Every structure is written in structure tokens, then in C-alpha cells.
Amino acid sequence: MKDIFCLTGGVLGTNTYIVPLANNECFVVDPAVDAERIVEKIASAGLRLTAILLTHGHYDHMESLQELSLLYPQAKIAIHSEDAKSLGKDALLRHYAEFASTGLVQLYAAFQGDFEKKPHLPEADFFLKEGEVFENEWLVLHTPGHTRGCICLYNEKKKQLLSGDTLFYMGWGRTDLEGGDQRALQTSLKRLFDLPSETKVFPGHEQYGFSLAETNASVTRGFLTI
């Protein structure tokens, strides 16, 4: 089976992952880059897209969700129920209002064209739930803190962790936006660091493929001791 593919792009340099499954199927995590890039990579790898999973409900992790869902109507969309309001008919207005109200002027301006072009975002087809195993491989971990509905996906056999914006290389997700909770994030990070230290991490931004051991000490010193 092929390994995880990473494509980086979008306004905030978000990592989009294409994760191969058995029988040449795959799922996409956080479609932020141009849909054409995702389509090309899936085709060149000889894969079939069956699902689109969102680690949380921030718009920079779903910039190309609408286009991708139209290109692959058979692909089921999933998110945690706590972030479900980030999808659906009125979701774009909520994203737009959040950027404006929190003073994120640069984001507000950068995403404005998207909001004007897209009438709505698709609804979720199903919800990702704590403790469930997606496609018999990926354990869903509910890791609130960055948002209420943040999730990570852990493959025990391969020792791989898709961490979204919960954990970065030498860092962690911000907690000052709607749904953010510093104490909840600390609890979530401690939970992740209980996984095997050799686990490879694939976060929502910046460097990927590092081990939990590489970032544990930095995060513990900088955040978990607050």
C-alpha cells in the first residue's frame, strides 16, 4: 500500500493529505489546496477517492471542499458533530463573520473572493466519533482545544497520527478563536503524548513526518506546564 501524500497550499499554507487504503481506495484529509492538484495526485497514484475527512471546522482546512465534492460526488464528507455548523448552507456566512469579528483582517480579505463565489458548503454525510475506527485502520480521537470538534486520526499498525491543528512540530494550535479552550487542548496534547513515541505526525500546517518524541519536550516546556 502507498504511503500518505501531502499537498501544501491555500491562503494559510495548510497541509492536505491523501491517505491510501486497501483496494486502491483513498480518503482526503482537510482539502485546502486547489482541487485540481488533489485530482491530479489521486489520478497519478491510481487511487479512488471514497471519503473527505475534516480534522476541524476552520475554513482554511476546507477551501476546496465544495469543488472536490462536486468532482467526486461519491465521496462521503465527515467532521465531528461539535464542528458540524462549519458546514452547510449558512456556514460561509459564519466563517466570514468569525474572521471579521476576531480582527483577522488579512484572512477576511484573503477569503473574501471565495465567499463571494461559493453559495454554500456541502453538509456532512456522517460524523466522526471518539473511539470509532475509520475503514478498519484509523482510530478517531476527539481532541478539543483548538476548536470544540477537533479530531486526530491514529493508525496503530503504521504508527501514524494525522493531528490537524492540535499538534504541530514544536508547537500546538491556537486557542483564542471561537471554540478554543486552553485547558482542553492541554488535556488533548497529553493524550497524544501517551501514544508510542516513534509515532509519525502529520499536522495541519508546516513540517510533517516528525516523531512524537521530537516535539514532546518542546511542547511540554512551552505549553503543558502552564
Coordinates of C-alpha atoms in Angstrom, one line a residue, residues 9-170:
G9 CA -1.3 25.3 -0.2
G10 CA -4.3 27.6 0.4
V11 CA -4.1 31.0 1.9
L12 CA -2.5 29.8 5.2
G13 CA -0.3 27.0 3.8
T14 CA -2.5 24.2 5.0
N15 CA -1.4 20.5 4.6
T16 CA -3.9 18.4 2.6
Y17 CA -3.3 14.7 2.9
I18 CA -4.3 11.9 0.6
V19 CA -4.3 8.7 2.6
P20 CA -4.3 5.4 0.6
L21 CA -6.5 2.5 1.8
A22 CA -6.8 -1.1 0.6
N23 CA -8.1 -1.9 -2.9
N24 CA -6.6 1.3 -4.3
E25 CA -9.1 3.5 -2.5
C26 CA -8.2 6.6 -0.5
F27 CA -9.5 9.4 1.6
V28 CA -8.6 13.1 1.7
V29 CA -8.0 14.9 5.0
D30 CA -8.5 18.7 5.0
P31 CA -9.0 19.7 1.3
A32 CA -7.3 23.1 1.4
V33 CA -5.2 23.2 -1.8
D34 CA -6.7 23.7 -5.3
A35 CA -9.0 20.8 -6.2
E36 CA -7.1 20.3 -9.4
R37 CA -3.9 19.4 -7.5
I38 CA -5.8 16.8 -5.4
V39 CA -7.4 15.3 -8.5
E40 CA -4.1 15.0 -10.3
K41 CA -2.4 13.3 -7.4
I42 CA -5.2 10.9 -6.9
A43 CA -5.2 10.0 -10.6
S44 CA -1.4 9.7 -10.8
A45 CA -1.4 7.3 -7.8
G46 CA -4.1 5.2 -9.4
L47 CA -6.4 5.7 -6.4
R48 CA -10.2 6.1 -6.0
L49 CA -11.5 8.7 -3.5
T50 CA -14.2 7.4 -1.2
A51 CA -14.2 10.0 1.7
I52 CA -13.2 13.5 2.7
L53 CA -12.5 13.9 6.4
L54 CA -12.1 17.3 8.2
T55 CA -10.0 17.5 11.3
H56 CA -12.0 20.5 12.4
G57 CA -14.2 23.3 11.1
H58 CA -11.9 26.2 10.2
Y59 CA -12.3 27.3 6.7
D60 CA -8.6 27.2 5.8
H61 CA -8.9 23.4 6.1
M62 CA -11.8 23.2 3.6
E63 CA -11.0 25.8 0.9
S64 CA -11.6 23.3 -1.9
L65 CA -14.2 21.1 -0.2
Q66 CA -17.0 22.4 -2.4
E67 CA -15.2 21.8 -5.7
L68 CA -13.8 18.4 -4.6
S69 CA -17.3 17.2 -3.5
L70 CA -18.7 18.1 -7.0
L71 CA -15.9 16.3 -8.7
Y72 CA -16.3 13.2 -6.5
P73 CA -20.0 13.1 -5.6
Q74 CA -19.5 9.5 -4.3
A75 CA -17.0 10.7 -1.6
K76 CA -18.6 11.0 1.8
I77 CA -17.9 14.1 3.9
A78 CA -17.2 13.7 7.6
I79 CA -16.5 16.0 10.6
H80 CA -17.0 15.8 14.3
S81 CA -20.5 16.8 15.4
E82 CA -19.2 19.7 17.6
D83 CA -17.9 21.4 14.4
A84 CA -20.9 20.5 12.2
K85 CA -22.1 24.1 12.0
S86 CA -19.0 24.8 9.9
L87 CA -20.6 23.0 7.0
G88 CA -23.9 23.5 5.2
K89 CA -25.9 26.3 3.6
D90 CA -25.2 29.2 6.0
A91 CA -21.7 28.1 7.0
L92 CA -19.8 30.5 4.8
L93 CA -21.5 33.5 6.4
R94 CA -20.5 32.1 9.8
H95 CA -16.8 31.7 8.7
Y96 CA -16.9 35.2 7.2
A97 CA -18.3 36.7 10.3
E98 CA -15.8 34.9 12.5
F99 CA -12.8 36.4 10.6
A100 CA -14.3 39.8 10.8
S101 CA -15.3 39.8 14.4
T102 CA -12.0 38.4 15.7
G103 CA -9.9 41.1 13.9
L104 CA -8.3 38.7 11.4
V105 CA -8.4 41.3 8.7
Q106 CA -5.9 39.6 6.4
L107 CA -7.8 36.4 6.5
Y108 CA -11.0 38.2 6.0
A109 CA -9.7 39.9 2.8
A110 CA -7.9 36.8 1.5
F111 CA -11.0 34.6 1.8
Q112 CA -13.5 37.3 0.5
G113 CA -13.3 36.1 -3.1
D114 CA -14.1 32.5 -2.0
F115 CA -17.2 33.6 -0.1
E116 CA -18.5 35.7 -2.9
K117 CA -18.1 32.8 -5.4
K118 CA -19.5 29.9 -3.4
P119 CA -23.1 29.9 -2.5
H120 CA -22.7 27.3 0.3
L121 CA -20.7 24.5 1.6
P122 CA -21.8 20.8 1.5
E123 CA -23.3 19.1 4.5
A124 CA -21.6 16.3 6.4
D125 CA -22.7 12.8 5.3
F126 CA -21.6 11.4 8.7
F127 CA -19.9 12.4 11.9
L128 CA -16.5 11.3 13.2
K129 CA -16.9 9.9 16.7
E130 CA -14.4 9.3 19.5
G131 CA -13.2 5.7 19.6
E132 CA -14.5 4.7 16.2
V133 CA -12.1 3.1 13.7
F134 CA -12.5 4.5 10.2
E135 CA -12.0 1.9 7.4
N136 CA -10.7 -0.6 9.9
E137 CA -7.4 1.4 10.2
W138 CA -7.7 4.9 11.6
L139 CA -8.8 5.4 15.2
V140 CA -10.8 8.6 15.7
L141 CA -9.5 10.7 18.7
H142 CA -11.6 13.6 19.8
T143 CA -9.0 16.3 20.8
P144 CA -10.9 19.5 21.6
G145 CA -9.0 22.7 22.4
H146 CA -8.3 24.4 19.1
T147 CA -12.0 24.0 18.4
R148 CA -14.6 22.0 20.2
G149 CA -14.8 19.4 17.4
C150 CA -11.1 18.9 16.7
I151 CA -10.2 15.3 15.9
C152 CA -7.0 13.4 15.2
L153 CA -6.7 10.1 13.3
Y154 CA -4.3 7.4 14.6
N155 CA -3.1 4.3 12.7
E156 CA -1.8 1.9 15.4
K157 CA -0.3 -0.5 12.9
K158 CA 1.7 2.1 11.0
K159 CA 2.2 4.4 14.0
Q160 CA 1.0 7.4 12.1
L161 CA -1.0 10.3 13.5
L162 CA -3.0 12.9 11.5
S163 CA -3.1 15.7 14.0
G164 CA -4.9 18.6 12.3
D165 CA -4.3 21.8 14.2
T166 CA -4.0 20.1 17.6
L167 CA -0.2 19.4 17.4
F168 CA 2.5 20.9 15.2
Y169 CA 6.2 20.4 15.0
M170 CA 7.4 22.1 18.2

